[in-house]
Coordinates of C-alpha atoms in Angstrom, one line a residue:
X1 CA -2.6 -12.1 15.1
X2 CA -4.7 -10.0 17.9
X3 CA -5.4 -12.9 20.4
X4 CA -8.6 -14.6 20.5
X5 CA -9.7 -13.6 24.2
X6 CA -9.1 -10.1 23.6
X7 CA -10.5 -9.9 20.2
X8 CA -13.2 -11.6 21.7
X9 CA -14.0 -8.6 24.4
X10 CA -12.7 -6.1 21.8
X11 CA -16.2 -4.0 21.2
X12 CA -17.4 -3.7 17.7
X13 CA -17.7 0.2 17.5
X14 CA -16.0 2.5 19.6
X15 CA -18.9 3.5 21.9
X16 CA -16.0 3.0 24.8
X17 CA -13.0 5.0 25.6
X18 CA -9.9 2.8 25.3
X19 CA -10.1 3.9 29.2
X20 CA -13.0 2.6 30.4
X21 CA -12.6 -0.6 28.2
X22 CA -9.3 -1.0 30.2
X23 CA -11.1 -0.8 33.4
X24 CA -14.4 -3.1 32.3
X25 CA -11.4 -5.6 31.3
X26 CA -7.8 -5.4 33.5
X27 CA -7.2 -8.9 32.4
X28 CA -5.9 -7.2 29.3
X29 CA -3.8 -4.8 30.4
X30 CA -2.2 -7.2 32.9
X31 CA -1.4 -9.3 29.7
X32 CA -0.4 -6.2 27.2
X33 CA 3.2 -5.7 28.6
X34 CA 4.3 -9.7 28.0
X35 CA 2.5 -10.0 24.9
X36 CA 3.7 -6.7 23.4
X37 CA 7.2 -7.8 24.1
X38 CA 6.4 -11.3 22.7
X39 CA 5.6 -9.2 19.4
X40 CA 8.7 -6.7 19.4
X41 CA 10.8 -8.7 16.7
X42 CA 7.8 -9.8 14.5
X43 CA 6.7 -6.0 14.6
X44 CA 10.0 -4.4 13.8
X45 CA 10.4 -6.9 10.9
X46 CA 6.9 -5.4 9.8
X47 CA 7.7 -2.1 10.1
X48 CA 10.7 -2.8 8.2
X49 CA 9.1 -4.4 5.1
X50 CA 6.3 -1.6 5.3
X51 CA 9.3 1.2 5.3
X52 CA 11.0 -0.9 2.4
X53 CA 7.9 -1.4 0.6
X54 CA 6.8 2.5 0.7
X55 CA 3.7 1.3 2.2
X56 CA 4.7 3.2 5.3
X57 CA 6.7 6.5 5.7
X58 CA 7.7 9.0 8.6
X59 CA 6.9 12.4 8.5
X60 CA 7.7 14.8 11.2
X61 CA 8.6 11.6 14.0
X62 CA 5.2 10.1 13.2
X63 CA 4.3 6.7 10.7
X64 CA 2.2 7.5 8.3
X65 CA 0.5 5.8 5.5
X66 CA 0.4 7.5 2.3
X67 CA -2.2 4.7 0.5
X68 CA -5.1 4.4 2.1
X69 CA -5.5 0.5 3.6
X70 CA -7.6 -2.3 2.2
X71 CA -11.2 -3.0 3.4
X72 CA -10.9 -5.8 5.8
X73 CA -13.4 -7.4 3.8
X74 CA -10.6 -8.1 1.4
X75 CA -8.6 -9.8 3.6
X76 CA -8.1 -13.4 3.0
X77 CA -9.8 -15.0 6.0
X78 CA -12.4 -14.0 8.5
X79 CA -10.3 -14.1 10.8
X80 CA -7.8 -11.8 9.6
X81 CA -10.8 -9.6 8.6
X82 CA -12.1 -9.5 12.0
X83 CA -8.6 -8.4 13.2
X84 CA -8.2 -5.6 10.6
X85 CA -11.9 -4.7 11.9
X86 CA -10.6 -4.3 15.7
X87 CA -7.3 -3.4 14.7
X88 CA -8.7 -0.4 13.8
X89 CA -10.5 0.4 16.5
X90 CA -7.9 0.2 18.3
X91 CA -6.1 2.7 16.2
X92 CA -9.5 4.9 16.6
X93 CA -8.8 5.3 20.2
X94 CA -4.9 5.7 20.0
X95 CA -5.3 8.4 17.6
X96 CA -7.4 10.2 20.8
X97 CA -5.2 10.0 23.4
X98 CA -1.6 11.1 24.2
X99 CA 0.9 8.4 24.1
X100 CA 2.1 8.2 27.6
X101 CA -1.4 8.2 28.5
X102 CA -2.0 5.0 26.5
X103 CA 0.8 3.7 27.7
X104 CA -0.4 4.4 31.5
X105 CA -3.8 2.9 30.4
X106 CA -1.6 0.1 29.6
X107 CA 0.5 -0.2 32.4
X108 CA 3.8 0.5 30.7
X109 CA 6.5 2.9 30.5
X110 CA 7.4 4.0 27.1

């Protein structure tokens, strides 16, 4: 799950760069590098299953997803909705910007 504090700041549409988010908040990207590593098994299990499952597939070194996602508001919780909300958000503003430059924004080397 995305963490409660930074789900909590996360903002509800994406009237923010994913830059100047960073900057309003650097408690966040101080915490991304230990939490992302925290995540690393539970993510390449994911990515697994998703592979496995067809509900992922890689075209030309890139993930992509040939079926379009649920609506969060069919996931089984609020919770989990509100996380597929910001989760894709998120995803808005990786889709913008080069990956070593969200990985600078970050403060870590890919």
């Amino acid at each position: 799950m995305l963490p409660t504090d930074t789900r909590n700041d996360l903002p509800t549409q994406a009237v923010h760069s994913m830059s100047a988010w960073l900057t309003e908040h650097p408690q966040h990207r101080a915490a991304f590098a230990e939490r992302a590593a925290a995540l690393t098994n539970y993510t390449r299990a994911s990515l697994r299953t998703a592979l496995r499952h067809h509900a992922l597939s890689v075209t030309r070194g890139a993930l992509h997803c040939p079926r379009a996602p649920k609506p969060a508001s069919a996931a089984p919780s609020e919770e989990v909705a509100d996380c597929a909300r910001r989760a894709g958000l998120v995803g808005r503003w990786l889709a913008v910007v080069e990956p070593t430059q969200a990985y600078n924004l970050l403060g870590v080397r890919p």
